[in-house]
Amino acid sequence: MASPVAIAAQAGKLLREQALRPRLLAVRSQAGHLTSRRWLNLQEYQSKKLMSEHGVRVQRFFVASTANEALEAAKRLNAKEIVLKAQILAGGRGKGVFNSGLKGGVHLTKDPNVVEQLAKQMIGYNLTTKQTPKEGVKVNKVMVAEALDISRETYLAILMDRSHNGPVVVGSPQGGVDIEEVAASSPELIFKEQIDIFEGIKDSQAQRMAENLGFLGPLKNQAADQIKKLYHLFLKIDATQVEVNPFGETPEGQVVCFDAKINFDDNAEFRQKDIFAMDDKSENEPIENEAARYDLKYIGLDGNIACFVNGAGLAMATCDIIFLNGGKPANFLDLGGGVKESQVYQAFKLLTSDPKVEAILVNIFGGIVNCAIIANGITKACRELELKVPLVVRLEGTNVQEAQKILKNSGLPITSAVDLEDAAKKAVASVAKK
Ligand code: GDP
Ligand code: MN
């Protein structure tokens, strides 16, 4: 069984994974755990909309894309105090810094005009937090919400935990802050309830968690009720994680979800169409979106050898073997299953548009994929794009002989490789020569 610390660490880790996805993939690839998984990302305001639709208590809010809209929203809220929050997928916004000079991605004010002034310094600027890349993430939207006084901040998350083969509720009375720090310095303040997915969350479990979080008197029932509602939401929307930090209480005696981060199981896309339609791709690299248009998966890495592969497993193997031979992958582009010649062309176009790329390694294992189609796509792309970097091709499987013939008879400077090792060696050597 995983310790509470491990679970809390995992909760935090999942969160960071979302924020640092491209970088993490780069690091992971070096450790040999590469995945080509795409994540669905929702902004806080989208997550809170889902929560409020399921009876979870969040503050009244509007979303604004311009400073003027923020001003109008602040007036419409007609609240005693307003909280203005930059919408990016990373956490730690409160302590973040904008490249406009503004400090803090979360601001409280009573004056709608100040909301406007602040929004001006947020929208269109990059916000850097502990969880973003150094250059930060551009803010396109802000959330304008009714601010509430907070008398206590706790932490609550529900996550699918592999080591328990099911959902676990993790909580700490010490919320608002970085939960991993709490897990490291005071692991006794991390509590968990393992849920039997068939039985659902029991009243006793919700009550015990509410108590462990320090909710007293009538607040205890209210917190337990919110926890149950969050659990039902978690199940209904096929989430892998719902994290609320702070899960707070107000001096007026209300339990409120002040922040929200939801991760989803991509395998459930077919039955969660409405949610997946909200996917915010604005923080993807443009090249990722371009690849998605052609049903290709692109992951950018730090090296100089582009990898053109089919399947995540082969991508992982290809990256590993490049590393083993002293090279570094620049990216990988996963062609997936049913391939068309035009996709191969688009793939090459994307790979060569990256200035980091000094060589291309094609590693395709033709099972469903017909190697001859790949070979035709490659020769066409080479001619039309006037390929300037060395190209090493390893094809194997269905119709490979014909594919080899097509490549050989093309008269193009394509280096053939007999196997993966050979391909990696040749690709690394072609870059080293330069
Ligand atoms: P994060 O920094 O990205 O995690 O953003 P949060 O939504 O968690 O906000 C950061 C901090 O701002 C919270 O931990 C709260 O202390 C504070 N905060 C957010 N909303 C409110 C609010 O409505 N009222 C008050 N008093 N504080 C708030
Ligand atoms: Mn937070």
Short mmCIF file of C-alpha atoms and ligand atoms in Angstrom, two decimals:
data_model
loop_
_atom_site.label_atom_id
_atom_site.label_comp_id
_atom_site.label_asym_id
_atom_site.label_seq_id
_atom_site.Cartn_x
_atom_site.Cartn_y
_atom_site.Cartn_z
CA MET A 1 0.00 0.00 0.00
CA ALA A 2 1.25 3.46 -0.82
CA SER A 3 1.81 5.75 2.13
CA PRO A 4 -0.28 8.91 2.48
CA VAL A 5 2.87 10.82 1.63
CA ALA A 6 3.24 8.93 -1.59
CA ILE A 7 -0.39 9.58 -2.46
CA ALA A 8 -0.15 13.26 -1.69
CA ALA A 9 3.07 13.47 -3.62
CA GLN A 10 1.30 11.81 -6.49
CA ALA A 11 -1.53 14.32 -6.29
CA GLY A 12 0.95 17.13 -6.54
CA LYS A 13 2.90 15.34 -9.20
CA LEU A 14 -0.15 14.84 -11.39
CA LEU A 15 -0.83 18.51 -11.14
CA ARG A 16 2.67 19.47 -12.12
CA GLU A 17 2.66 16.96 -14.92
CA GLN A 18 -0.12 18.90 -16.52
CA ALA A 19 1.72 22.15 -16.27
CA LEU A 20 5.09 20.91 -17.32
CA ARG A 21 3.93 18.32 -19.77
CA PRO A 22 6.34 19.02 -22.62
CA ARG A 23 9.34 19.40 -20.35
CA LEU A 24 8.42 16.42 -18.30
CA LEU A 25 8.13 14.32 -21.39
CA ALA A 26 11.61 15.37 -22.36
CA VAL A 27 12.95 14.40 -18.98
CA ARG A 28 10.96 11.23 -18.88
CA SER A 29 12.13 10.21 -22.28
CA GLN A 30 15.66 10.27 -20.99
CA ALA A 31 14.62 8.00 -18.20
CA GLY A 32 12.96 5.76 -20.72
CA HIS A 33 9.37 6.40 -19.76
CA LEU A 34 8.19 8.26 -22.77
CA THR A 35 4.52 8.48 -23.53
CA SER A 36 2.68 10.18 -26.33
CA ARG A 37 -0.39 10.70 -24.23
CA ARG A 38 -2.47 13.82 -24.87
CA TRP A 39 -4.09 15.37 -21.85
CA LEU A 40 -7.37 17.15 -21.71
CA ASN A 41 -6.85 20.44 -19.95
CA LEU A 42 -9.58 22.60 -18.50
CA GLN A 43 -9.12 26.05 -17.06
CA GLU A 44 -10.25 26.80 -13.53
CA TYR A 45 -13.43 28.53 -14.69
CA GLN A 46 -14.41 25.51 -16.77
CA SER A 47 -13.77 23.13 -13.89
CA LYS A 48 -15.78 25.35 -11.56
CA LYS A 49 -18.69 25.41 -13.98
CA LEU A 50 -18.79 21.60 -13.88
CA MET A 51 -18.55 21.71 -10.11
CA SER A 52 -21.39 24.17 -9.66
CA GLU A 53 -23.55 22.10 -12.01
CA HIS A 54 -23.07 19.22 -9.59
CA GLY A 55 -23.96 21.08 -6.44
CA VAL A 56 -20.41 21.84 -5.37
CA ARG A 57 -20.08 25.28 -3.83
CA VAL A 58 -17.96 27.76 -5.76
CA GLN A 59 -18.02 31.56 -5.85
CA ARG A 60 -20.14 33.46 -8.36
CA PHE A 61 -17.96 34.37 -11.30
CA PHE A 62 -17.64 35.66 -14.85
CA VAL A 63 -14.90 35.12 -17.39
CA ALA A 64 -13.30 38.02 -19.29
CA SER A 65 -10.96 38.21 -22.27
CA THR A 66 -10.38 41.98 -22.14
CA ALA A 67 -9.85 44.50 -19.37
CA ASN A 68 -13.11 46.17 -20.30
CA GLU A 69 -15.00 42.89 -20.00
CA ALA A 70 -13.35 42.41 -16.62
CA LEU A 71 -14.61 45.83 -15.53
CA GLU A 72 -18.15 45.03 -16.71
CA ALA A 73 -18.00 41.65 -14.98
CA ALA A 74 -16.86 43.27 -11.74
CA LYS A 75 -19.78 45.72 -11.88
CA ARG A 76 -22.27 42.98 -12.69
CA LEU A 77 -21.09 40.84 -9.79
CA ASN A 78 -21.96 43.69 -7.49
CA ALA A 79 -19.93 42.09 -4.72
CA LYS A 80 -18.44 43.51 -1.54
CA GLU A 81 -15.04 42.39 -2.77
CA ILE A 82 -13.77 40.91 -5.99
CA VAL A 83 -11.08 38.37 -6.71
CA LEU A 84 -9.39 38.51 -10.09
CA LYS A 85 -7.62 35.35 -11.22
CA ALA A 86 -5.43 34.75 -14.25
CA GLN A 87 -6.52 31.62 -16.08
CA ILE A 88 -3.63 29.36 -16.95
CA LEU A 89 -3.38 25.62 -16.53
CA ALA A 90 -0.55 25.78 -14.01
CA GLY A 91 -0.99 26.26 -10.27
CA GLY A 92 0.90 28.55 -7.93
CA ARG A 93 -0.62 31.58 -9.63
CA GLY A 94 -1.04 33.49 -6.39
CA LYS A 95 2.73 33.73 -6.05
CA GLY A 96 3.41 34.10 -9.78
CA VAL A 97 4.84 37.09 -11.67
CA PHE A 98 3.77 38.60 -15.01
CA ASN A 99 6.17 39.87 -17.64
CA SER A 100 4.20 43.11 -17.44
CA GLY A 101 5.81 43.55 -14.03
CA LEU A 102 2.63 42.77 -12.10
CA LYS A 103 3.15 40.50 -9.14
CA GLY A 104 0.57 37.83 -8.32
CA GLY A 105 -1.89 36.01 -10.60
CA VAL A 106 -4.64 36.29 -7.95
CA HIS A 107 -5.73 39.71 -6.67
CA LEU A 108 -8.39 40.92 -4.27
CA THR A 109 -9.93 44.37 -4.53
CA LYS A 110 -13.13 46.21 -3.72
CA ASP A 111 -12.89 48.60 -6.66
CA PRO A 112 -14.07 47.52 -10.15
CA ASN A 113 -11.74 50.14 -11.66
CA VAL A 114 -8.81 48.44 -10.00
CA VAL A 115 -10.05 45.17 -11.49
CA GLU A 116 -9.79 46.81 -14.90
CA GLN A 117 -6.28 48.13 -14.21
CA LEU A 118 -5.09 44.75 -12.98
CA ALA A 119 -6.69 42.89 -15.87
CA LYS A 120 -4.79 45.18 -18.25
CA GLN A 121 -1.55 43.97 -16.73
CA MET A 122 -2.62 40.31 -16.91
CA ILE A 123 -4.32 39.70 -20.25
CA GLY A 124 -1.87 39.24 -23.08
CA TYR A 125 1.09 38.88 -20.72
CA ASN A 126 2.95 35.79 -19.60
CA LEU A 127 2.54 34.55 -16.05
CA THR A 128 5.43 32.60 -14.57
CA THR A 129 4.77 30.37 -11.56
CA LYS A 130 6.57 27.49 -9.87
CA GLN A 131 4.75 25.16 -12.22
CA THR A 132 5.24 26.91 -15.58
CA PRO A 133 8.27 26.99 -17.86
CA LYS A 134 10.62 29.93 -17.08
CA GLU A 135 9.17 32.16 -19.77
CA GLY A 136 5.71 31.64 -18.31
CA VAL A 137 2.37 31.02 -19.98
CA LYS A 138 0.34 33.63 -21.82
CA VAL A 139 -2.86 34.68 -20.10
CA ASN A 140 -5.82 34.95 -22.47
CA LYS A 141 -8.62 35.02 -19.93
CA VAL A 142 -9.22 36.12 -16.39
CA MET A 143 -11.82 34.97 -13.93
CA VAL A 144 -13.67 37.72 -12.11
CA ALA A 145 -15.28 36.25 -9.01
CA GLU A 146 -17.01 37.33 -5.86
CA ALA A 147 -14.34 37.27 -3.15
CA LEU A 148 -15.22 35.65 0.15
CA ASP A 149 -13.35 35.92 3.41
CA ILE A 150 -11.48 32.74 4.22
CA SER A 151 -11.09 31.74 7.84
CA ARG A 152 -9.35 28.43 7.16
CA GLU A 153 -7.74 26.77 4.11
CA THR A 154 -7.63 22.99 3.80
CA TYR A 155 -6.57 20.67 0.97
CA LEU A 156 -8.78 18.11 -0.72
CA ALA A 157 -8.18 15.86 -3.70
CA ILE A 158 -9.83 12.79 -5.15
CA LEU A 159 -7.69 10.73 -7.44
CA MET A 160 -7.53 7.40 -9.20
CA ASP A 161 -4.69 5.71 -7.46
CA ARG A 162 -3.03 2.87 -9.28
CA SER A 163 -1.64 1.30 -6.13
CA HIS A 164 -5.18 1.05 -4.73
CA ASN A 165 -6.80 0.11 -8.01
CA GLY A 166 -9.41 2.77 -7.37
CA PRO A 167 -10.27 6.21 -6.07
CA VAL A 168 -8.67 7.68 -2.98
CA VAL A 169 -9.68 10.87 -1.21
CA VAL A 170 -6.64 12.74 0.10
CA GLY A 171 -6.94 15.68 2.45
CA SER A 172 -4.99 17.87 4.80
CA PRO A 173 -6.09 20.50 7.30
CA GLN A 174 -3.05 22.43 6.07
CA GLY A 175 -4.24 23.71 2.71
CA GLY A 176 -3.73 26.66 0.44
CA VAL A 177 -0.03 25.93 0.35
CA ASP A 178 2.10 23.53 -1.66
CA ILE A 179 0.79 20.13 -0.58
CA GLU A 180 4.06 18.41 -1.31
CA GLU A 181 5.75 20.56 1.30
CA VAL A 182 3.14 19.49 3.83
CA ALA A 183 3.61 15.86 2.83
CA ALA A 184 7.36 16.19 3.30
CA SER A 185 7.43 18.21 6.53
CA SER A 186 4.32 16.92 8.33
CA PRO A 187 3.16 13.65 6.77
CA GLU A 188 0.90 13.09 9.78
CA LEU A 189 -1.25 15.94 8.46
CA ILE A 190 -2.11 14.07 5.28
CA PHE A 191 -5.20 11.91 5.50
CA LYS A 192 -6.70 9.50 3.01
CA GLU A 193 -9.82 7.47 2.47
CA GLN A 194 -9.72 4.63 0.04
CA ILE A 195 -13.03 4.29 -1.81
CA ASP A 196 -14.49 1.03 -3.08
CA ILE A 197 -15.60 2.11 -6.52
CA PHE A 198 -18.50 -0.37 -6.51
CA GLU A 199 -19.81 0.69 -3.10
CA GLY A 200 -19.12 4.38 -3.56
CA ILE A 201 -18.10 6.81 -0.85
CA LYS A 202 -19.64 5.98 2.53
CA ASP A 203 -21.11 8.64 4.80
CA SER A 204 -18.68 7.55 7.49
CA GLN A 205 -15.74 8.14 5.15
CA ALA A 206 -16.90 11.60 4.14
CA GLN A 207 -17.53 12.48 7.81
CA ARG A 208 -14.13 11.19 8.91
CA MET A 209 -12.37 13.19 6.18
CA ALA A 210 -14.32 16.33 7.13
CA GLU A 211 -13.25 15.83 10.72
CA ASN A 212 -9.62 15.20 9.79
CA LEU A 213 -9.68 18.41 7.80
CA GLY A 214 -10.72 20.19 10.98
CA PHE A 215 -14.30 21.13 10.13
CA LEU A 216 -16.23 21.46 13.36
CA GLY A 217 -19.89 21.53 14.39
CA PRO A 218 -22.34 22.15 11.55
CA LEU A 219 -19.41 22.75 9.20
CA LYS A 220 -18.52 19.08 9.47
CA ASN A 221 -21.74 17.92 7.81
CA GLN A 222 -21.44 20.59 5.19
CA ALA A 223 -17.87 19.63 4.35
CA ALA A 224 -18.82 15.94 4.23
CA ASP A 225 -21.67 16.78 1.86
CA GLN A 226 -19.29 18.75 -0.41
CA ILE A 227 -16.80 15.87 -0.38
CA LYS A 228 -19.53 13.44 -1.44
CA LYS A 229 -20.67 15.76 -4.21
CA LEU A 230 -17.10 16.12 -5.42
CA TYR A 231 -16.78 12.34 -5.44
CA HIS A 232 -19.96 11.96 -7.51
CA LEU A 233 -18.68 14.56 -9.94
CA PHE A 234 -15.33 12.77 -10.10
CA LEU A 235 -17.03 9.52 -11.13
CA LYS A 236 -19.59 11.02 -13.45
CA ILE A 237 -17.10 12.95 -15.55
CA ASP A 238 -14.46 10.20 -15.68
CA ALA A 239 -11.89 12.31 -13.88
CA THR A 240 -8.54 10.90 -12.83
CA GLN A 241 -8.12 13.72 -10.36
CA VAL A 242 -10.15 16.50 -8.79
CA GLU A 243 -8.02 18.80 -6.67
CA VAL A 244 -9.35 21.65 -4.55
CA ASN A 245 -6.74 23.80 -2.87
CA PRO A 246 -7.91 25.66 -0.89
CA PHE A 247 -11.00 23.77 0.17
CA GLY A 248 -11.85 26.55 2.57
CA GLU A 249 -14.29 27.81 5.15
CA THR A 250 -15.68 31.30 5.52
CA PRO A 251 -16.35 33.23 8.75
CA GLU A 252 -20.05 33.05 7.79
CA GLY A 253 -19.85 29.27 8.09
CA GLN A 254 -19.73 28.10 4.51
CA VAL A 255 -17.50 25.47 2.98
CA VAL A 256 -16.30 26.67 -0.43
CA CYS A 257 -14.05 25.33 -3.20
CA PHE A 258 -11.80 28.32 -3.85
CA ASP A 259 -9.66 26.70 -6.51
CA ALA A 260 -10.19 23.76 -8.86
CA LYS A 261 -8.10 21.51 -11.01
CA ILE A 262 -9.58 18.52 -12.78
CA ASN A 263 -7.74 15.92 -14.84
CA PHE A 264 -9.56 13.54 -17.12
CA ASP A 265 -9.21 10.02 -18.40
CA ASP A 266 -8.64 10.43 -22.12
CA ASN A 267 -9.97 6.93 -22.74
CA ALA A 268 -13.40 8.20 -21.73
CA GLU A 269 -13.54 10.82 -24.46
CA PHE A 270 -16.22 8.88 -26.35
CA ARG A 271 -18.69 9.26 -23.49
CA GLN A 272 -17.63 12.71 -22.29
CA LYS A 273 -18.04 14.58 -25.55
CA ASP A 274 -19.28 17.82 -23.95
CA ILE A 275 -16.32 18.00 -21.64
CA PHE A 276 -13.75 17.18 -24.29
CA ALA A 277 -15.28 19.83 -26.52
CA MET A 278 -14.14 22.39 -23.92
CA ASP A 279 -10.49 21.28 -24.30
CA ASP A 280 -8.29 24.34 -24.14
CA LYS A 281 -5.54 23.84 -26.65
CA SER A 282 -4.30 27.41 -26.49
CA GLU A 283 -1.41 26.36 -24.27
CA ASN A 284 -0.28 23.59 -26.60
CA GLU A 285 2.66 24.33 -28.81
CA PRO A 286 1.30 25.45 -32.20
CA ILE A 287 3.13 22.55 -33.82
CA GLU A 288 1.21 20.09 -31.60
CA ASN A 289 -2.08 21.54 -32.79
CA GLU A 290 -0.93 21.47 -36.40
CA ALA A 291 0.01 17.80 -35.99
CA ALA A 292 -3.36 17.01 -34.44
CA ARG A 293 -5.07 18.41 -37.53
CA TYR A 294 -3.54 15.58 -39.54
CA ASP A 295 -4.13 12.95 -36.85
CA LEU A 296 -0.48 12.94 -35.90
CA LYS A 297 0.90 13.17 -32.41
CA TYR A 298 3.85 15.49 -31.97
CA ILE A 299 5.98 15.77 -28.88
CA GLY A 300 8.82 18.27 -28.83
CA LEU A 301 12.09 17.34 -27.11
CA ASP A 302 15.43 19.07 -26.73
CA GLY A 303 17.82 17.33 -29.13
CA ASN A 304 18.48 17.49 -32.87
CA ILE A 305 17.32 14.18 -34.34
CA ALA A 306 13.69 14.10 -35.45
CA CYS A 307 12.00 10.76 -34.99
CA PHE A 308 9.21 9.65 -37.25
CA VAL A 309 7.61 6.52 -35.86
CA ASN A 310 4.37 4.62 -35.53
CA GLY A 311 3.14 3.87 -32.04
CA ALA A 312 4.12 5.16 -28.60
CA GLY A 313 6.10 2.04 -27.76
CA LEU A 314 8.26 2.35 -30.83
CA ALA A 315 8.68 6.07 -30.10
CA MET A 316 10.00 5.21 -26.67
CA ALA A 317 12.36 2.57 -28.03
CA THR A 318 13.59 4.91 -30.75
CA CYS A 319 14.30 7.73 -28.31
CA ASP A 320 16.07 5.34 -25.95
CA ILE A 321 18.29 3.89 -28.61
CA ILE A 322 19.24 7.34 -29.85
CA PHE A 323 20.28 8.23 -26.31
CA LEU A 324 22.21 4.96 -25.99
CA ASN A 325 24.15 5.82 -29.10
CA GLY A 326 25.07 9.25 -27.81
CA GLY A 327 22.45 11.28 -29.67
CA LYS A 328 19.43 13.32 -28.63
CA PRO A 329 15.93 13.25 -30.12
CA ALA A 330 14.56 16.63 -31.23
CA ASN A 331 10.99 15.41 -31.16
CA PHE A 332 8.92 12.51 -32.15
CA LEU A 333 6.00 12.33 -34.43
CA ASP A 334 3.71 9.39 -34.07
CA LEU A 335 1.93 8.36 -37.21
CA GLY A 336 -0.50 5.99 -35.49
CA GLY A 337 -2.32 3.22 -37.30
CA GLY A 338 -4.13 3.73 -40.62
CA VAL A 339 -1.71 5.82 -42.62
CA LYS A 340 -2.24 7.81 -45.78
CA GLU A 341 0.50 9.03 -48.05
CA SER A 342 -0.58 12.63 -47.45
CA GLN A 343 -0.03 12.20 -43.72
CA VAL A 344 3.55 11.16 -44.33
CA TYR A 345 4.04 14.30 -46.37
CA GLN A 346 2.52 16.49 -43.64
CA ALA A 347 4.64 14.74 -41.05
CA PHE A 348 7.82 15.58 -42.92
CA LYS A 349 6.70 19.13 -43.37
CA LEU A 350 6.20 19.49 -39.61
CA LEU A 351 9.47 17.80 -38.72
CA THR A 352 11.53 19.92 -41.06
CA SER A 353 9.85 23.15 -39.95
CA ASP A 354 11.64 22.76 -36.62
CA PRO A 355 15.00 24.56 -36.88
CA LYS A 356 16.53 22.30 -34.21
CA VAL A 357 16.27 19.31 -36.51
CA GLU A 358 19.60 18.27 -38.06
CA ALA A 359 18.64 14.75 -39.10
CA ILE A 360 15.51 12.67 -39.48
CA LEU A 361 15.18 9.09 -38.41
CA VAL A 362 12.21 7.18 -39.77
CA ASN A 363 11.45 4.05 -37.83
CA ILE A 364 8.28 2.40 -38.98
CA PHE A 365 7.16 -1.09 -38.19
CA GLY A 366 4.59 -2.07 -40.76
CA GLY A 367 1.91 -4.19 -39.22
CA ILE A 368 -1.31 -2.56 -40.27
CA VAL A 369 0.82 0.08 -41.93
CA ASN A 370 1.93 -0.73 -45.45
CA CYS A 371 5.63 0.14 -45.84
CA ALA A 372 5.23 0.95 -49.54
CA ILE A 373 2.80 3.76 -48.69
CA ILE A 374 5.35 5.16 -46.26
CA ALA A 375 8.13 4.87 -48.85
CA ASN A 376 6.06 6.71 -51.45
CA GLY A 377 5.18 9.39 -48.93
CA ILE A 378 8.83 9.80 -47.98
CA THR A 379 10.12 10.16 -51.55
CA LYS A 380 7.36 12.59 -52.42
CA ALA A 381 8.07 14.69 -49.34
CA CYS A 382 11.84 14.64 -50.00
CA ARG A 383 11.35 15.97 -53.50
CA GLU A 384 8.69 18.55 -52.79
CA LEU A 385 10.21 19.86 -49.59
CA GLU A 386 13.77 19.71 -50.93
CA LEU A 387 14.91 18.03 -47.78
CA LYS A 388 18.22 19.47 -46.57
CA VAL A 389 19.00 17.24 -43.60
CA PRO A 390 20.24 13.63 -43.64
CA LEU A 391 17.46 11.06 -43.65
CA VAL A 392 17.86 7.59 -42.20
CA VAL A 393 15.06 5.13 -42.84
CA ARG A 394 14.35 1.84 -41.20
CA LEU A 395 11.26 0.08 -42.44
CA GLU A 396 10.17 -3.35 -41.38
CA GLY A 397 7.09 -5.49 -41.89
CA THR A 398 4.30 -5.48 -44.44
CA ASN A 399 5.46 -5.00 -48.00
CA VAL A 400 8.96 -4.00 -46.93
CA GLN A 401 10.71 -5.30 -50.07
CA GLU A 402 8.70 -3.10 -52.35
CA ALA A 403 9.27 -0.19 -50.01
CA GLN A 404 13.05 -0.69 -50.15
CA LYS A 405 12.87 -0.74 -53.94
CA ILE A 406 10.94 2.53 -54.02
CA LEU A 407 13.51 4.22 -51.81
CA LYS A 408 16.48 2.81 -53.73
CA ASN A 409 15.10 3.66 -57.17
CA SER A 410 14.20 7.20 -56.09
CA GLY A 411 17.78 8.35 -56.55
CA LEU A 412 17.40 10.38 -53.37
CA PRO A 413 20.16 10.50 -50.73
CA ILE A 414 18.29 8.31 -48.27
CA THR A 415 20.30 6.12 -45.91
CA SER A 416 18.68 2.75 -45.34
CA ALA A 417 19.11 0.94 -42.08
CA VAL A 418 18.66 -2.76 -41.44
CA ASP A 419 17.44 -2.51 -37.88
CA LEU A 420 16.78 -0.08 -35.07
CA GLU A 421 20.34 -0.14 -33.72
CA ASP A 422 21.77 0.44 -37.19
CA ALA A 423 19.31 3.27 -37.78
CA ALA A 424 20.20 5.01 -34.54
CA LYS A 425 23.94 4.68 -35.19
CA LYS A 426 23.60 6.12 -38.67
CA ALA A 427 21.39 9.00 -37.54
CA VAL A 428 23.72 9.91 -34.68
CA ALA A 429 26.72 9.69 -37.01
CA SER A 430 25.06 11.94 -39.60
CA VAL A 431 24.61 14.66 -37.00
CA ALA A 432 28.09 14.27 -35.55
CA LYS A 433 29.67 14.74 -38.99
CA LYS A 434 28.28 18.23 -39.31
P1 GDP B 1 -3.19 29.17 -7.11
O1 GDP B 1 -2.17 30.06 -6.46
O2 GDP B 1 -2.95 29.04 -8.56
O3 GDP B 1 -3.31 27.86 -6.42
O4 GDP B 1 -4.60 29.93 -7.00
P2 GDP B 1 -5.73 29.89 -5.86
O5 GDP B 1 -7.03 29.93 -6.53
O6 GDP B 1 -5.52 28.74 -4.96
O7 GDP B 1 -5.51 31.25 -5.10
C1 GDP B 1 -4.34 31.50 -4.37
C2 GDP B 1 -4.69 32.01 -2.99
O8 GDP B 1 -5.43 33.20 -3.09
C3 GDP B 1 -5.56 31.07 -2.19
O9 GDP B 1 -4.80 30.08 -1.52
C4 GDP B 1 -6.24 32.02 -1.26
O10 GDP B 1 -5.43 32.24 -0.12
C5 GDP B 1 -6.33 33.31 -2.04
N1 GDP B 1 -7.71 33.48 -2.53
C6 GDP B 1 -8.26 32.98 -3.65
N2 GDP B 1 -9.56 33.31 -3.74
C7 GDP B 1 -9.85 34.04 -2.64
C8 GDP B 1 -11.03 34.69 -2.13
O11 GDP B 1 -12.11 34.65 -2.71
N3 GDP B 1 -10.91 35.32 -0.96
C9 GDP B 1 -9.76 35.40 -0.25
N4 GDP B 1 -9.76 36.03 0.90
N5 GDP B 1 -8.64 34.81 -0.70
C10 GDP B 1 -8.67 34.14 -1.87
MN MN B 2 -4.73 26.79 -5.42
#
